[in-house]
Amino acid sequence: MDALSDVLRVSHLTGGVFLHAEFTAPWCMVGRIGPEHCAPFLGPASHLILYHYVVEGELRVRVAGDGEDELLLGPGDLVLLPRNDIHFIGSDLGLPPVMGSEIIQPRKDGSLYTIRHGGGGPPTRLVCGFLGCDSAESNPVISTLPSAIRLKAEDGGSAEWIRSTFQYAADEVAAGRPGSETVLAKLSELLFVESVRRYAETLPEGQTGWLAGLRDPYVARTLAMFHRDVARSWTIEELSREVGLSRSALADRFTRLIGAPPMHYLANWRMQAAAQKLRNSSASLAQIADEVGYDSEAAFSRAFKKAFGAAPATWRRSTGVVETGIVPVPELVRQ
């Protein structure tokens, strides 16, 4: 398993689509997604990632707090908002914005929310959706993403088949045909992964952080080994031999890019993997301990309590994940 896939798997991404919007120029809207809009389509999640997909027309996007930076989107383009920040979208962002909550229309007979708004000029149609995920703040990928990521239709490549299918499903949603929301939900998860990969490819030289580490052959191979076999009793000597670098050079390189020494990163990731198993499986503590690299349940419990402030059994009973989606997580590597 490659490291990026493993990190995103543990985040437990779940996609959904909640809104079909039709705007006509001139228009400008401000808002952010609320948990109440996702509740009919998604179970509890500790974090929401919003996206807008342009079916027809064009629009501009600006995230609050990002100055005057705007993104221009055309047909087939998608913008992801990994932090679910307040943002402005419209044909002209200089116009006084209307609140999204003021123009959104309630669902009817299990259909999507809808918006129809604007001045009667050239049309723009959107499908808006979300990805729910666990433990975003401590996830080494999601926690370091920018406020907005754009995936352009002209980029082509491996995203093209996903996008073309997404376009078809978006048209089906707009036409009110049942079942298309489920297709879009799964495709949105694939588009998110593709967007993260594209973002990683465009990082400038000298950038640090987990995604930048994937571009360094020694660090990337170390991460791959950790995530492929988290239970293995790795040592820095074994890692340095496997990647073909001295122990000190590997430790320095890994720490500079990832922000923590290799063995510290591994210990933190074992706790993330254990928490995911506690949340989403009925495996025994002894089984989970073995699966994340601990020789005994007692050693695992001590490490988990140090990271989370509670013993695994207590944490499993008291987190209230099923009811609230709120997941306390240990401090992990940040960019």
mmCIF file of C-alpha atoms in Angstrom:
data_model
loop_
_atom_site.group_PDB
_atom_site.id
_atom_site.type_symbol
_atom_site.label_atom_id
_atom_site.label_comp_id
_atom_site.label_asym_id
_atom_site.label_seq_id
_atom_site.Cartn_x
_atom_site.Cartn_y
_atom_site.Cartn_z
ATOM 1 C CA MET A 1 0.000 0.000 0.000
ATOM 2 C CA ASP A 2 1.401 3.434 -0.885
ATOM 3 C CA ALA A 3 1.682 5.929 1.954
ATOM 4 C CA LEU A 4 -0.793 8.488 0.574
ATOM 5 C CA SER A 5 -3.508 5.864 0.117
ATOM 6 C CA ASP A 6 -2.955 4.605 3.650
ATOM 7 C CA VAL A 7 -3.191 8.081 5.192
ATOM 8 C CA LEU A 8 -6.418 8.818 3.311
ATOM 9 C CA ARG A 9 -7.825 5.378 4.192
ATOM 10 C CA VAL A 10 -7.370 6.054 7.896
ATOM 11 C CA SER A 11 -9.111 9.422 7.502
ATOM 12 C CA HIS A 12 -12.227 7.438 6.483
ATOM 13 C CA LEU A 13 -13.334 9.705 3.616
ATOM 14 C CA THR A 14 -17.039 9.548 2.782
ATOM 15 C CA GLY A 15 -18.399 11.558 -0.116
ATOM 16 C CA GLY A 16 -21.810 13.027 -0.699
ATOM 17 C CA VAL A 17 -23.681 15.559 -2.809
ATOM 18 C CA PHE A 18 -26.256 17.901 -1.291
ATOM 19 C CA LEU A 19 -26.990 20.813 -3.644
ATOM 20 C CA HIS A 20 -27.826 21.562 -7.264
ATOM 21 C CA ALA A 21 -27.565 25.302 -7.976
ATOM 22 C CA GLU A 22 -28.517 27.422 -10.972
ATOM 23 C CA PHE A 23 -27.261 31.010 -11.091
ATOM 24 C CA THR A 24 -27.612 33.733 -13.701
ATOM 25 C CA ALA A 25 -25.309 36.733 -13.971
ATOM 26 C CA PRO A 26 -24.767 38.970 -12.202
ATOM 27 C CA TRP A 27 -24.589 37.156 -8.887
ATOM 28 C CA CYS A 28 -22.428 36.731 -5.784
ATOM 29 C CA MET A 29 -22.943 34.429 -2.803
ATOM 30 C CA VAL A 30 -21.075 33.859 0.462
ATOM 31 C CA GLY A 31 -21.341 30.854 2.734
ATOM 32 C CA ARG A 32 -19.957 27.618 4.045
ATOM 33 C CA ILE A 33 -21.466 24.179 4.453
ATOM 34 C CA GLY A 34 -23.250 23.425 7.705
ATOM 35 C CA PRO A 35 -23.625 20.020 9.364
ATOM 36 C CA GLU A 36 -27.392 20.297 8.936
ATOM 37 C CA HIS A 37 -26.989 20.216 5.139
ATOM 38 C CA CYS A 38 -24.974 16.988 5.309
ATOM 39 C CA ALA A 39 -27.027 15.161 7.912
ATOM 40 C CA PRO A 40 -29.467 13.595 5.412
ATOM 41 C CA PHE A 41 -26.602 12.212 3.311
ATOM 42 C CA LEU A 42 -23.724 11.549 5.713
ATOM 43 C CA GLY A 43 -23.340 10.092 9.153
ATOM 44 C CA PRO A 44 -21.370 11.886 11.837
ATOM 45 C CA ALA A 45 -17.963 13.160 10.742
ATOM 46 C CA SER A 46 -15.436 15.251 12.621
ATOM 47 C CA HIS A 47 -14.545 17.388 9.599
ATOM 48 C CA LEU A 48 -16.182 18.453 6.329
ATOM 49 C CA ILE A 49 -14.466 19.229 3.018
ATOM 50 C CA LEU A 50 -16.651 21.157 0.569
ATOM 51 C CA TYR A 51 -16.441 21.070 -3.225
ATOM 52 C CA HIS A 52 -18.126 22.851 -6.139
ATOM 53 C CA TYR A 53 -18.276 21.246 -9.587
ATOM 54 C CA VAL A 54 -19.142 23.468 -12.564
ATOM 55 C CA VAL A 55 -21.618 21.763 -14.886
ATOM 56 C CA GLU A 56 -22.202 24.815 -17.126
ATOM 57 C CA GLY A 57 -20.924 28.390 -17.339
ATOM 58 C CA GLU A 58 -18.183 29.908 -15.200
ATOM 59 C CA LEU A 59 -17.677 31.452 -11.800
ATOM 60 C CA ARG A 60 -15.073 33.008 -9.540
ATOM 61 C CA VAL A 61 -14.130 31.744 -6.077
ATOM 62 C CA ARG A 62 -12.374 33.563 -3.239
ATOM 63 C CA VAL A 63 -11.768 32.172 0.249
ATOM 64 C CA ALA A 64 -12.260 34.616 3.114
ATOM 65 C CA GLY A 65 -8.874 35.577 4.543
ATOM 66 C CA ASP A 66 -6.977 34.894 1.304
ATOM 67 C CA GLY A 67 -6.803 38.570 0.289
ATOM 68 C CA GLU A 68 -7.867 39.297 -3.262
ATOM 69 C CA ASP A 69 -6.807 35.919 -4.692
ATOM 70 C CA GLU A 70 -9.520 34.539 -6.964
ATOM 71 C CA LEU A 71 -9.897 31.290 -8.876
ATOM 72 C CA LEU A 72 -11.747 31.258 -12.197
ATOM 73 C CA LEU A 73 -13.625 28.018 -12.933
ATOM 74 C CA GLY A 74 -15.206 26.896 -16.191
ATOM 75 C CA PRO A 75 -17.234 23.858 -17.298
ATOM 76 C CA GLY A 76 -15.797 20.618 -15.912
ATOM 77 C CA ASP A 77 -13.633 22.394 -13.327
ATOM 78 C CA LEU A 78 -13.812 21.533 -9.648
ATOM 79 C CA VAL A 79 -12.691 23.431 -6.554
ATOM 80 C CA LEU A 80 -12.121 21.752 -3.193
ATOM 81 C CA LEU A 81 -12.211 23.675 0.084
ATOM 82 C CA PRO A 82 -10.343 21.346 2.486
ATOM 83 C CA ARG A 83 -10.959 23.564 5.543
ATOM 84 C CA ASN A 84 -14.610 24.340 4.773
ATOM 85 C CA ASP A 85 -13.787 28.045 5.095
ATOM 86 C CA ILE A 86 -16.259 30.826 4.495
ATOM 87 C CA HIS A 87 -15.929 31.657 0.798
ATOM 88 C CA PHE A 88 -17.382 33.829 -1.942
ATOM 89 C CA ILE A 89 -18.522 32.517 -5.321
ATOM 90 C CA GLY A 90 -20.098 34.452 -8.158
ATOM 91 C CA SER A 91 -19.905 35.962 -11.603
ATOM 92 C CA ASP A 92 -18.557 39.175 -10.001
ATOM 93 C CA LEU A 93 -17.109 39.026 -6.497
ATOM 94 C CA GLY A 94 -17.238 42.814 -6.276
ATOM 95 C CA LEU A 95 -21.013 42.654 -5.871
ATOM 96 C CA PRO A 96 -22.641 42.663 -2.427
ATOM 97 C CA PRO A 97 -22.941 38.951 -1.608
ATOM 98 C CA VAL A 98 -26.139 37.199 -0.606
ATOM 99 C CA MET A 99 -25.924 34.614 2.157
ATOM 100 C CA GLY A 100 -26.247 31.075 0.886
ATOM 101 C CA SER A 101 -28.558 30.248 3.794
ATOM 102 C CA GLU A 102 -31.012 32.894 2.554
ATOM 103 C CA ILE A 103 -31.490 31.449 -0.933
ATOM 104 C CA ILE A 104 -31.118 27.705 -0.466
ATOM 105 C CA GLN A 105 -34.375 25.844 -1.001
ATOM 106 C CA PRO A 106 -35.359 22.896 1.210
ATOM 107 C CA ARG A 107 -35.273 19.315 0.011
ATOM 108 C CA LYS A 108 -38.431 17.753 -1.397
ATOM 109 C CA ASP A 109 -39.181 14.037 -1.399
ATOM 110 C CA GLY A 110 -35.583 13.100 -0.614
ATOM 111 C CA SER A 111 -34.098 15.176 -3.432
ATOM 112 C CA LEU A 112 -31.178 17.593 -3.205
ATOM 113 C CA TYR A 113 -31.255 21.102 -1.837
ATOM 114 C CA THR A 114 -31.566 23.648 -4.658
ATOM 115 C CA ILE A 115 -30.651 27.257 -5.379
ATOM 116 C CA ARG A 116 -31.983 29.404 -8.208
ATOM 117 C CA HIS A 117 -30.674 32.946 -8.044
ATOM 118 C CA GLY A 118 -29.309 35.774 -10.159
ATOM 119 C CA GLY A 119 -29.985 38.678 -12.466
ATOM 120 C CA GLY A 120 -31.158 36.815 -15.561
ATOM 121 C CA GLY A 121 -27.912 36.898 -17.551
ATOM 122 C CA PRO A 122 -25.622 34.037 -18.689
ATOM 123 C CA PRO A 123 -26.262 30.884 -16.616
ATOM 124 C CA THR A 124 -23.957 28.879 -14.376
ATOM 125 C CA ARG A 125 -24.917 25.459 -13.009
ATOM 126 C CA LEU A 126 -23.154 23.797 -10.070
ATOM 127 C CA VAL A 127 -23.274 20.549 -8.204
ATOM 128 C CA CYS A 128 -22.040 21.018 -4.645
ATOM 129 C CA GLY A 129 -20.916 18.217 -2.400
ATOM 130 C CA PHE A 130 -18.774 17.317 0.546
ATOM 131 C CA LEU A 131 -16.390 14.768 1.950
ATOM 132 C CA GLY A 132 -16.638 13.849 5.593
ATOM 133 C CA CYS A 133 -13.512 12.591 7.310
ATOM 134 C CA ASP A 134 -12.201 11.643 10.735
ATOM 135 C CA SER A 135 -9.336 13.296 12.613
ATOM 136 C CA ALA A 136 -8.537 15.936 9.993
ATOM 137 C CA GLU A 137 -6.472 18.094 12.333
ATOM 138 C CA SER A 138 -3.983 15.332 13.036
ATOM 139 C CA ASN A 139 -4.010 13.770 9.574
ATOM 140 C CA PRO A 140 -0.605 14.542 8.012
ATOM 141 C CA VAL A 141 -2.153 15.143 4.572
ATOM 142 C CA ILE A 142 -5.493 16.840 5.187
ATOM 143 C CA SER A 143 -4.157 19.138 7.926
ATOM 144 C CA THR A 144 -1.574 20.665 5.560
ATOM 145 C CA LEU A 145 -3.717 21.245 2.456
ATOM 146 C CA PRO A 146 -4.303 24.839 1.318
ATOM 147 C CA SER A 147 -7.622 26.643 1.679
ATOM 148 C CA ALA A 148 -8.592 25.840 -1.931
ATOM 149 C CA ILE A 149 -7.475 23.336 -4.587
ATOM 150 C CA ARG A 150 -8.610 23.587 -8.195
ATOM 151 C CA LEU A 151 -8.794 20.612 -10.563
ATOM 152 C CA LYS A 152 -9.164 21.902 -14.110
ATOM 153 C CA ALA A 153 -10.950 20.075 -16.905
ATOM 154 C CA GLU A 154 -8.035 20.729 -19.265
ATOM 155 C CA ASP A 155 -5.563 18.937 -16.983
ATOM 156 C CA GLY A 156 -6.565 15.587 -18.493
ATOM 157 C CA GLY A 157 -4.545 12.587 -17.371
ATOM 158 C CA SER A 158 -5.848 9.989 -14.969
ATOM 159 C CA ALA A 159 -8.620 12.276 -13.703
ATOM 160 C CA GLU A 160 -10.258 12.503 -17.112
ATOM 161 C CA TRP A 161 -12.355 9.320 -16.880
ATOM 162 C CA ILE A 162 -13.452 10.263 -13.336
ATOM 163 C CA ARG A 163 -14.430 13.741 -14.506
ATOM 164 C CA SER A 164 -16.314 12.583 -17.575
ATOM 165 C CA THR A 165 -18.335 10.145 -15.453
ATOM 166 C CA PHE A 166 -18.855 12.869 -12.858
ATOM 167 C CA GLN A 167 -20.177 15.193 -15.572
ATOM 168 C CA TYR A 168 -22.669 12.559 -16.676
ATOM 169 C CA ALA A 169 -23.843 11.935 -13.110
ATOM 170 C CA ALA A 170 -24.102 15.692 -12.476
ATOM 171 C CA ASP A 171 -26.382 16.023 -15.501
ATOM 172 C CA GLU A 172 -28.464 13.136 -14.160
ATOM 173 C CA VAL A 173 -28.751 14.889 -10.780
ATOM 174 C CA ALA A 174 -29.804 18.113 -12.483
ATOM 175 C CA ALA A 175 -32.517 16.175 -14.311
ATOM 176 C CA GLY A 176 -33.777 14.747 -11.026
ATOM 177 C CA ARG A 177 -33.067 11.113 -11.891
ATOM 178 C CA PRO A 178 -32.743 8.881 -8.807
ATOM 179 C CA GLY A 179 -29.547 7.058 -7.911
ATOM 180 C CA SER A 180 -27.140 9.592 -9.398
ATOM 181 C CA GLU A 181 -26.273 11.029 -5.971
ATOM 182 C CA THR A 182 -24.705 7.699 -5.005
ATOM 183 C CA VAL A 183 -22.498 7.736 -8.102
ATOM 184 C CA LEU A 184 -21.399 11.306 -7.395
ATOM 185 C CA ALA A 185 -20.629 10.444 -3.782
ATOM 186 C CA LYS A 186 -18.117 7.762 -4.776
ATOM 187 C CA LEU A 187 -16.656 9.825 -7.618
ATOM 188 C CA SER A 188 -16.104 12.775 -5.304
ATOM 189 C CA GLU A 189 -13.860 10.590 -3.149
ATOM 190 C CA LEU A 190 -11.804 9.659 -6.221
ATOM 191 C CA LEU A 191 -11.616 13.282 -7.352
ATOM 192 C CA PHE A 192 -10.364 14.329 -3.935
ATOM 193 C CA VAL A 193 -7.519 11.810 -4.050
ATOM 194 C CA GLU A 194 -6.628 12.931 -7.581
ATOM 195 C CA SER A 195 -6.690 16.586 -6.513
ATOM 196 C CA VAL A 196 -4.305 15.872 -3.637
ATOM 197 C CA ARG A 197 -1.938 14.045 -5.988
ATOM 198 C CA ARG A 198 -2.010 16.952 -8.450
ATOM 199 C CA TYR A 199 -1.387 19.450 -5.656
ATOM 200 C CA ALA A 200 1.610 17.446 -4.432
ATOM 201 C CA GLU A 201 3.074 17.468 -7.954
ATOM 202 C CA THR A 202 2.946 21.270 -8.110
ATOM 203 C CA LEU A 203 4.670 21.987 -4.791
ATOM 204 C CA PRO A 204 7.684 24.306 -5.267
ATOM 205 C CA GLU A 205 11.236 23.190 -4.676
ATOM 206 C CA GLY A 206 12.281 23.623 -1.060
ATOM 207 C CA GLN A 207 8.760 23.040 0.254
ATOM 208 C CA THR A 208 8.564 20.982 3.432
ATOM 209 C CA GLY A 209 5.736 18.865 4.788
ATOM 210 C CA TRP A 210 4.349 15.379 4.360
ATOM 211 C CA LEU A 211 3.368 15.743 0.699
ATOM 212 C CA ALA A 212 6.736 17.282 -0.139
ATOM 213 C CA GLY A 213 8.320 14.238 1.483
ATOM 214 C CA LEU A 214 6.705 12.028 -1.157
ATOM 215 C CA ARG A 215 8.899 13.673 -3.808
ATOM 216 C CA ASP A 216 12.122 12.816 -1.990
ATOM 217 C CA PRO A 217 13.107 9.246 -2.977
ATOM 218 C CA TYR A 218 14.610 8.369 0.425
ATOM 219 C CA VAL A 219 11.835 9.870 2.546
ATOM 220 C CA ALA A 220 9.121 8.514 0.233
ATOM 221 C CA ARG A 221 10.532 5.003 0.470
ATOM 222 C CA THR A 222 10.729 5.263 4.260
ATOM 223 C CA LEU A 223 7.109 6.392 4.434
ATOM 224 C CA ALA A 224 6.077 3.585 2.096
ATOM 225 C CA MET A 225 7.760 0.986 4.303
ATOM 226 C CA PHE A 226 6.121 2.357 7.438
ATOM 227 C CA HIS A 227 2.661 2.395 5.908
ATOM 228 C CA ARG A 228 3.036 -0.944 4.153
ATOM 229 C CA ASP A 229 3.936 -2.725 7.408
ATOM 230 C CA VAL A 230 3.119 -0.582 10.434
ATOM 231 C CA ALA A 231 3.384 -3.579 12.771
ATOM 232 C CA ARG A 232 6.989 -4.390 11.905
ATOM 233 C CA SER A 233 9.654 -3.659 14.530
ATOM 234 C CA TRP A 234 11.501 -1.113 12.427
ATOM 235 C CA THR A 235 14.858 0.309 13.479
ATOM 236 C CA ILE A 236 16.715 3.271 12.042
ATOM 237 C CA GLU A 237 19.533 0.918 11.098
ATOM 238 C CA GLU A 238 17.199 -1.293 9.084
ATOM 239 C CA LEU A 239 15.555 1.716 7.417
ATOM 240 C CA SER A 240 18.876 3.249 6.409
ATOM 241 C CA ARG A 241 20.002 -0.050 4.920
ATOM 242 C CA GLU A 242 16.743 -0.445 2.970
ATOM 243 C CA VAL A 243 16.814 3.062 1.457
ATOM 244 C CA GLY A 244 20.590 3.182 0.891
ATOM 245 C CA LEU A 245 21.412 6.150 3.093
ATOM 246 C CA SER A 246 23.346 6.517 6.336
ATOM 247 C CA ARG A 247 21.394 6.617 9.572
ATOM 248 C CA SER A 248 22.220 10.254 10.292
ATOM 249 C CA ALA A 249 21.553 11.392 6.727
ATOM 250 C CA LEU A 250 18.184 9.625 6.653
ATOM 251 C CA ALA A 251 17.169 10.988 10.057
ATOM 252 C CA ASP A 252 18.162 14.542 9.069
ATOM 253 C CA ARG A 253 16.440 14.330 5.697
ATOM 254 C CA PHE A 254 13.230 12.839 7.143
ATOM 255 C CA THR A 255 13.065 15.330 10.016
ATOM 256 C CA ARG A 256 13.657 18.334 7.739
ATOM 257 C CA LEU A 257 10.843 17.377 5.362
ATOM 258 C CA ILE A 258 8.303 15.670 7.624
ATOM 259 C CA GLY A 259 8.921 17.628 10.820
ATOM 260 C CA ALA A 260 9.703 14.697 13.108
ATOM 261 C CA PRO A 261 12.307 11.909 13.289
ATOM 262 C CA PRO A 262 11.377 8.633 11.578
ATOM 263 C CA MET A 263 10.686 6.612 14.721
ATOM 264 C CA HIS A 264 8.641 9.424 16.270
ATOM 265 C CA TYR A 265 6.531 9.597 13.118
ATOM 266 C CA LEU A 266 6.025 5.820 13.202
ATOM 267 C CA ALA A 267 4.913 5.897 16.846
ATOM 268 C CA ASN A 268 2.391 8.656 16.082
ATOM 269 C CA TRP A 269 1.087 6.866 13.022
ATOM 270 C CA ARG A 270 0.606 3.646 14.984
ATOM 271 C CA MET A 271 -1.681 5.586 17.321
ATOM 272 C CA GLN A 272 -3.643 6.977 14.369
ATOM 273 C CA ALA A 273 -4.064 3.496 12.920
ATOM 274 C CA ALA A 274 -5.090 2.121 16.301
ATOM 275 C CA ALA A 275 -7.691 4.857 16.805
ATOM 276 C CA GLN A 276 -9.150 4.124 13.380
ATOM 277 C CA LYS A 277 -9.446 0.428 14.255
ATOM 278 C CA LEU A 278 -11.035 1.230 17.622
ATOM 279 C CA ARG A 279 -13.593 3.494 15.940
ATOM 280 C CA ASN A 280 -14.478 1.285 13.019
ATOM 281 C CA SER A 281 -14.038 -2.320 14.060
ATOM 282 C CA SER A 282 -14.975 -4.701 16.839
ATOM 283 C CA ALA A 283 -11.456 -6.157 17.071
ATOM 284 C CA SER A 284 -10.167 -6.916 20.540
ATOM 285 C CA LEU A 285 -7.525 -4.691 22.147
ATOM 286 C CA ALA A 286 -5.005 -7.522 21.953
ATOM 287 C CA GLN A 287 -5.668 -7.917 18.234
ATOM 288 C CA ILE A 288 -5.353 -4.183 17.568
ATOM 289 C CA ALA A 289 -2.166 -4.025 19.627
ATOM 290 C CA ASP A 290 -0.640 -6.768 17.488
ATOM 291 C CA GLU A 291 -1.807 -5.151 14.237
ATOM 292 C CA VAL A 292 -0.099 -1.831 15.038
ATOM 293 C CA GLY A 293 3.189 -3.286 16.255
ATOM 294 C CA TYR A 294 2.958 -3.820 20.013
ATOM 295 C CA ASP A 295 4.117 -7.050 21.635
ATOM 296 C CA SER A 296 1.575 -6.822 24.431
ATOM 297 C CA GLU A 297 -1.804 -5.271 25.155
ATOM 298 C CA ALA A 298 -0.306 -3.604 28.237
ATOM 299 C CA ALA A 299 2.411 -1.819 26.222
ATOM 300 C CA PHE A 300 -0.158 -0.722 23.662
ATOM 301 C CA SER A 301 -2.496 0.589 26.367
ATOM 302 C CA ARG A 302 0.292 2.633 27.955
ATOM 303 C CA ALA A 303 1.259 4.201 24.629
ATOM 304 C CA PHE A 304 -2.353 4.904 23.691
ATOM 305 C CA LYS A 305 -3.143 6.481 27.049
ATOM 306 C CA LYS A 306 -0.079 8.719 26.748
ATOM 307 C CA ALA A 307 -1.215 9.891 23.306
ATOM 308 C CA PHE A 308 -4.955 10.213 23.923
ATOM 309 C CA GLY A 309 -5.238 10.723 27.665
ATOM 310 C CA ALA A 310 -7.372 7.616 28.141
ATOM 311 C CA ALA A 311 -6.910 3.859 27.978
ATOM 312 C CA PRO A 312 -8.051 2.292 24.679
ATOM 313 C CA ALA A 313 -11.096 0.554 26.178
ATOM 314 C CA THR A 314 -12.187 3.736 27.943
ATOM 315 C CA TRP A 315 -11.587 5.841 24.830
ATOM 316 C CA ARG A 316 -13.567 3.403 22.700
ATOM 317 C CA ARG A 317 -16.561 3.622 25.055
ATOM 318 C CA SER A 318 -16.465 7.324 25.802
ATOM 319 C CA THR A 319 -15.538 9.118 22.577
ATOM 320 C CA GLY A 320 -19.130 9.062 21.348
ATOM 321 C CA VAL A 321 -17.996 8.720 17.737
ATOM 322 C CA VAL A 322 -21.227 7.092 16.591
ATOM 323 C CA GLU A 323 -23.378 9.709 18.266
ATOM 324 C CA THR A 324 -21.334 12.899 17.732
ATOM 325 C CA GLY A 325 -18.522 12.215 15.324
ATOM 326 C CA ILE A 326 -16.147 14.071 17.674
ATOM 327 C CA VAL A 327 -12.834 12.255 17.777
ATOM 328 C CA PRO A 328 -10.058 13.388 20.158
ATOM 329 C CA VAL A 329 -6.730 12.752 18.470
ATOM 330 C CA PRO A 330 -3.074 12.953 19.447
ATOM 331 C CA GLU A 331 -0.785 15.637 18.142
ATOM 332 C CA LEU A 332 0.727 14.456 14.870
ATOM 333 C CA VAL A 333 3.187 15.834 12.379
ATOM 334 C CA ARG A 334 2.142 19.124 10.818
ATOM 335 C CA GLN A 335 3.770 20.995 7.969
#
